[in-house]
Amino acid sequence: DIQMTQSPSSLSASVGDRVTITCRASQGISRSLNWYQQKPGKAPNLLIYAASNLQSGVPSRFSGSGSGTDFTLTISSLQPEDFATYYCQQSYSTPYTFGQGTKLEIK
Amino acid sequence: EVQLVESGGGLVQPGGSLRLSCAASGFTFGDYWMSWVRQAPGKGLEWVANIKQDGSEKYYVDSVKGRFTISRDNAKNSLYLQMNSLRAEDTSVYHCARGGGRSGWWNPWGPGTLVTVSS
């Protein structure tokens, strides 16, 4: 199975900050990497698919990059509604696996 | 509006069974792979199973193989998960989600239904 490791596990930041979350795969996964946002008590919401494609309706302050084993999710200017938990997920091969999550908190 | 709504969760004893359902609306259900993804309380996300548009291909995470069966009824726009031989570690919120085949990503997700396995 492909292991996905996110860093950091938690992060405190302020409104307006630029934030980067990283995700590393245990083997090369090309660009088969997706990012989700989850708020407490809610279902995850797709932000980025295939490493860098912004899902329709997602604000342009979210961006993704990377290929192979190393990927990043960047929020260019944090907004109050962005405080949530973020997960990466590989779709290169089954079993599809997720990172452990990054909890983004208000500083 | 694309919508997925799960039902069928509840409290069950270890070794018991449950059948989850997911009602889909707002899109052509038969055109999409569908999946189940679960989340244990306070934990991360775990893909459980997915099924091809016509039901001809099904895949499972190892921990549920032989115990869970994914199925679908395209005429009823519905996805199912039959769960047998349930264990405490199966306790989770179970989400159905559109996708998970060649695309490998899920959008959207249903709000989920809670399955609690406990005596």
Short mmCIF file of C-alpha atoms in Angstrom, two decimals:
data_model
loop_
_atom_site.label_atom_id
_atom_site.label_comp_id
_atom_site.label_asym_id
_atom_site.label_seq_id
_atom_site.Cartn_x
_atom_site.Cartn_y
_atom_site.Cartn_z
CA ASP A 1 0.00 0.00 0.00
CA ILE A 2 1.10 3.57 -0.67
CA GLN A 3 1.64 5.55 2.52
CA MET A 4 0.82 9.25 2.49
CA THR A 5 2.50 11.54 5.02
CA GLN A 6 1.35 15.10 5.57
CA SER A 7 3.21 17.85 7.35
CA PRO A 8 2.64 19.57 9.55
CA SER A 9 -0.06 17.70 11.48
CA SER A 10 -1.31 20.99 12.85
CA LEU A 11 -0.69 24.60 12.03
CA SER A 12 -1.64 27.91 13.61
CA ALA A 13 -1.96 30.86 11.29
CA SER A 14 -3.64 34.23 10.99
CA VAL A 15 -6.14 35.62 8.52
CA GLY A 16 -4.22 36.88 5.52
CA ASP A 17 -1.27 34.51 5.97
CA ARG A 18 0.12 32.37 3.18
CA VAL A 19 0.07 28.71 4.21
CA THR A 20 1.65 25.64 2.67
CA ILE A 21 0.86 22.03 3.54
CA THR A 22 3.02 19.24 2.19
CA CYS A 23 2.19 15.64 1.35
CA ARG A 24 4.73 12.92 0.60
CA ALA A 25 3.98 9.55 -0.96
CA SER A 26 5.95 6.43 -0.09
CA GLN A 27 6.45 5.76 -3.81
CA GLY A 28 5.99 7.70 -7.01
CA ILE A 29 2.37 8.42 -7.86
CA SER A 30 2.80 10.67 -10.89
CA ARG A 31 0.23 13.43 -10.45
CA SER A 32 -2.47 11.24 -8.90
CA LEU A 33 -2.91 13.39 -5.82
CA ASN A 34 -6.04 15.09 -4.53
CA TRP A 35 -6.74 17.52 -1.69
CA TYR A 36 -9.84 17.81 0.49
CA GLN A 37 -11.03 20.25 3.13
CA GLN A 38 -13.13 19.02 6.03
CA LYS A 39 -14.91 21.14 8.61
CA PRO A 40 -16.13 19.67 11.92
CA GLY A 41 -19.21 17.50 11.54
CA LYS A 42 -19.21 17.87 7.75
CA ALA A 43 -18.23 15.71 4.80
CA PRO A 44 -14.92 16.37 3.06
CA ASN A 45 -14.96 18.76 0.12
CA LEU A 46 -12.75 18.32 -2.94
CA LEU A 47 -10.40 21.26 -3.46
CA ILE A 48 -7.72 20.09 -5.90
CA TYR A 49 -7.59 17.03 -8.15
CA ALA A 50 -4.76 15.55 -10.18
CA ALA A 51 -2.22 17.55 -8.18
CA SER A 52 -2.97 21.01 -9.53
CA ASN A 53 -6.48 21.24 -10.94
CA LEU A 54 -8.80 23.53 -9.01
CA GLN A 55 -12.24 22.00 -8.49
CA SER A 56 -15.06 24.15 -9.85
CA GLY A 57 -16.35 26.57 -7.24
CA VAL A 58 -13.22 26.48 -5.09
CA PRO A 59 -11.65 29.92 -4.51
CA SER A 60 -8.53 30.68 -6.50
CA ARG A 61 -6.51 31.30 -3.33
CA PHE A 62 -6.16 27.50 -3.18
CA SER A 63 -3.52 25.93 -5.39
CA GLY A 64 -1.73 22.61 -5.65
CA SER A 65 1.56 21.52 -7.11
CA GLY A 66 3.93 18.59 -7.30
CA SER A 67 4.48 15.26 -8.97
CA GLY A 68 6.13 11.97 -8.17
CA THR A 69 6.36 11.79 -4.40
CA ASP A 70 6.18 15.39 -3.17
CA PHE A 71 3.14 17.64 -3.29
CA THR A 72 1.99 20.91 -1.78
CA LEU A 73 -1.29 22.66 -1.10
CA THR A 74 -1.00 26.42 -0.79
CA ILE A 75 -3.55 28.91 0.48
CA SER A 76 -2.37 32.31 -0.68
CA SER A 77 -4.26 34.46 1.80
CA LEU A 78 -6.11 32.72 4.61
CA GLN A 79 -9.75 33.60 5.10
CA PRO A 80 -11.78 32.86 8.26
CA GLU A 81 -13.68 30.07 6.49
CA ASP A 82 -10.43 28.24 5.65
CA PHE A 83 -9.79 27.06 9.19
CA ALA A 84 -10.41 23.34 8.84
CA THR A 85 -8.63 20.02 8.44
CA TYR A 86 -6.98 19.24 5.11
CA TYR A 87 -6.31 15.78 3.70
CA CYS A 88 -4.28 14.61 0.76
CA GLN A 89 -5.27 11.39 -1.03
CA GLN A 90 -3.50 9.30 -3.64
CA SER A 91 -5.50 7.90 -6.52
CA TYR A 92 -2.59 6.12 -8.22
CA SER A 93 -3.54 2.64 -7.06
CA THR A 94 -5.92 0.84 -4.75
CA PRO A 95 -6.19 0.86 -1.86
CA TYR A 96 -6.62 4.60 -2.22
CA THR A 97 -5.01 6.14 0.84
CA PHE A 98 -5.12 9.44 2.67
CA GLY A 99 -2.65 11.46 4.62
CA GLN A 100 -3.32 11.76 8.34
CA GLY A 101 -4.64 15.29 7.98
CA THR A 102 -3.43 18.80 8.78
CA LYS A 103 -5.53 20.79 11.21
CA LEU A 104 -5.35 24.49 10.41
CA GLU A 105 -6.18 26.63 13.43
CA ILE A 106 -6.52 30.32 14.08
CA LYS A 107 -3.53 31.92 15.76
CA GLU B 1 -28.16 19.99 -7.36
CA VAL B 2 -26.04 16.89 -6.97
CA GLN B 3 -26.95 15.20 -3.70
CA LEU B 4 -26.01 12.01 -1.87
CA VAL B 5 -27.81 10.91 1.28
CA GLU B 6 -26.83 7.87 3.31
CA SER B 7 -29.05 5.84 5.62
CA GLY B 8 -29.03 2.57 7.51
CA GLY B 9 -26.47 3.26 10.19
CA GLY B 10 -26.97 2.46 13.85
CA LEU B 11 -25.80 0.45 16.83
CA VAL B 12 -24.97 -3.19 16.18
CA GLN B 13 -23.29 -5.88 18.25
CA PRO B 14 -19.95 -7.36 17.24
CA GLY B 15 -20.52 -10.08 14.66
CA GLY B 16 -23.72 -8.47 13.48
CA SER B 17 -24.76 -7.09 10.11
CA LEU B 18 -26.00 -3.83 8.65
CA ARG B 19 -26.90 -2.64 5.20
CA LEU B 20 -26.16 0.95 4.31
CA SER B 21 -27.90 2.75 1.47
CA CYS B 22 -27.04 5.90 -0.42
CA ALA B 23 -29.68 7.74 -2.44
CA ALA B 24 -28.30 9.80 -5.29
CA SER B 25 -29.99 12.67 -7.11
CA GLY B 26 -29.16 15.53 -9.43
CA PHE B 27 -26.94 13.57 -11.82
CA THR B 28 -26.98 10.49 -14.04
CA PHE B 29 -26.06 7.92 -11.40
CA GLY B 30 -25.25 5.18 -13.88
CA ASP B 31 -22.50 7.28 -15.49
CA TYR B 32 -20.24 7.29 -12.44
CA TRP B 33 -18.08 5.06 -10.30
CA MET B 34 -19.27 5.22 -6.71
CA SER B 35 -17.46 4.63 -3.45
CA TRP B 36 -17.76 4.26 0.29
CA VAL B 37 -15.26 6.07 2.52
CA ARG B 38 -15.32 5.92 6.30
CA GLN B 39 -14.03 7.96 9.20
CA ALA B 40 -13.68 6.62 12.72
CA PRO B 41 -14.58 9.12 15.46
CA GLY B 42 -11.84 11.70 15.75
CA LYS B 43 -9.70 9.93 13.15
CA GLY B 44 -8.75 10.27 9.51
CA LEU B 45 -10.34 9.07 6.31
CA GLU B 46 -10.24 5.51 4.97
CA TRP B 47 -11.42 4.35 1.55
CA VAL B 48 -13.58 1.22 1.95
CA ALA B 49 -14.84 0.11 -1.47
CA ASN B 50 -15.76 1.27 -4.95
CA ILE B 51 -17.87 -0.02 -7.81
CA LYS B 52 -17.84 0.59 -11.53
CA GLN B 53 -20.77 2.13 -13.38
CA ASP B 54 -22.29 -1.21 -14.40
CA GLY B 55 -21.25 -3.08 -11.26
CA SER B 56 -18.80 -5.26 -13.18
CA GLU B 57 -15.78 -4.20 -11.11
CA LYS B 58 -15.60 -3.87 -7.35
CA TYR B 59 -12.61 -3.17 -5.13
CA TYR B 60 -12.20 -3.29 -1.37
CA VAL B 61 -9.68 -2.32 1.27
CA ASP B 62 -8.11 -5.47 2.72
CA SER B 63 -9.62 -4.98 6.17
CA VAL B 64 -13.18 -5.48 4.86
CA LYS B 65 -12.64 -8.06 2.13
CA GLY B 66 -14.90 -11.05 2.61
CA ARG B 67 -17.09 -9.17 5.09
CA PHE B 68 -18.42 -6.17 3.14
CA THR B 69 -20.14 -6.14 -0.25
CA ILE B 70 -20.70 -3.04 -2.34
CA SER B 71 -23.54 -3.01 -4.84
CA ARG B 72 -25.68 -0.60 -6.80
CA ASP B 73 -29.08 -0.32 -8.47
CA ASN B 74 -28.87 2.18 -11.30
CA ALA B 75 -32.63 2.06 -11.85
CA LYS B 76 -33.12 3.26 -8.28
CA ASN B 77 -30.14 5.64 -8.25
CA SER B 78 -28.89 3.85 -5.18
CA LEU B 79 -25.62 2.56 -3.77
CA TYR B 80 -25.40 -0.05 -1.03
CA LEU B 81 -22.91 -1.50 1.42
CA GLN B 82 -23.73 -4.82 3.05
CA MET B 83 -21.61 -5.18 6.15
CA ASN B 84 -21.33 -8.57 7.85
CA SER B 85 -19.22 -9.87 10.72
CA LEU B 86 -18.89 -6.36 12.07
CA ARG B 87 -16.07 -5.53 14.45
CA ALA B 88 -15.49 -2.72 16.92
CA GLU B 89 -12.91 -1.26 14.56
CA ASP B 90 -15.60 -0.81 11.89
CA THR B 91 -17.18 1.90 14.05
CA SER B 92 -17.16 4.97 11.80
CA VAL B 93 -19.17 7.48 9.89
CA TYR B 94 -19.66 5.96 6.45
CA HIS B 95 -19.82 8.38 3.52
CA CYS B 96 -20.87 7.54 0.01
CA ALA B 97 -19.06 9.56 -2.62
CA ARG B 98 -19.27 9.98 -6.35
CA GLY B 99 -16.16 8.86 -8.18
CA GLY B 100 -13.22 6.72 -7.21
CA GLY B 101 -12.70 4.90 -10.48
CA ARG B 102 -10.31 6.05 -13.16
CA SER B 103 -10.45 9.60 -11.83
CA GLY B 104 -9.68 8.45 -8.33
CA TRP B 105 -11.15 11.46 -6.59
CA TRP B 106 -14.50 11.96 -4.93
CA ASN B 107 -16.94 14.78 -5.47
CA PRO B 108 -19.33 15.23 -3.85
CA TRP B 109 -19.65 13.28 -0.64
CA GLY B 110 -22.77 12.53 1.36
CA PRO B 111 -23.00 13.73 4.97
CA GLY B 112 -22.53 10.17 6.21
CA THR B 113 -24.25 7.68 8.48
CA LEU B 114 -22.79 6.54 11.79
CA VAL B 115 -22.20 2.85 12.40
CA THR B 116 -21.37 1.90 15.98
CA VAL B 117 -20.26 -1.65 16.71
CA SER B 118 -20.47 -2.32 20.42
CA SER B 119 -21.93 -4.77 22.90
#
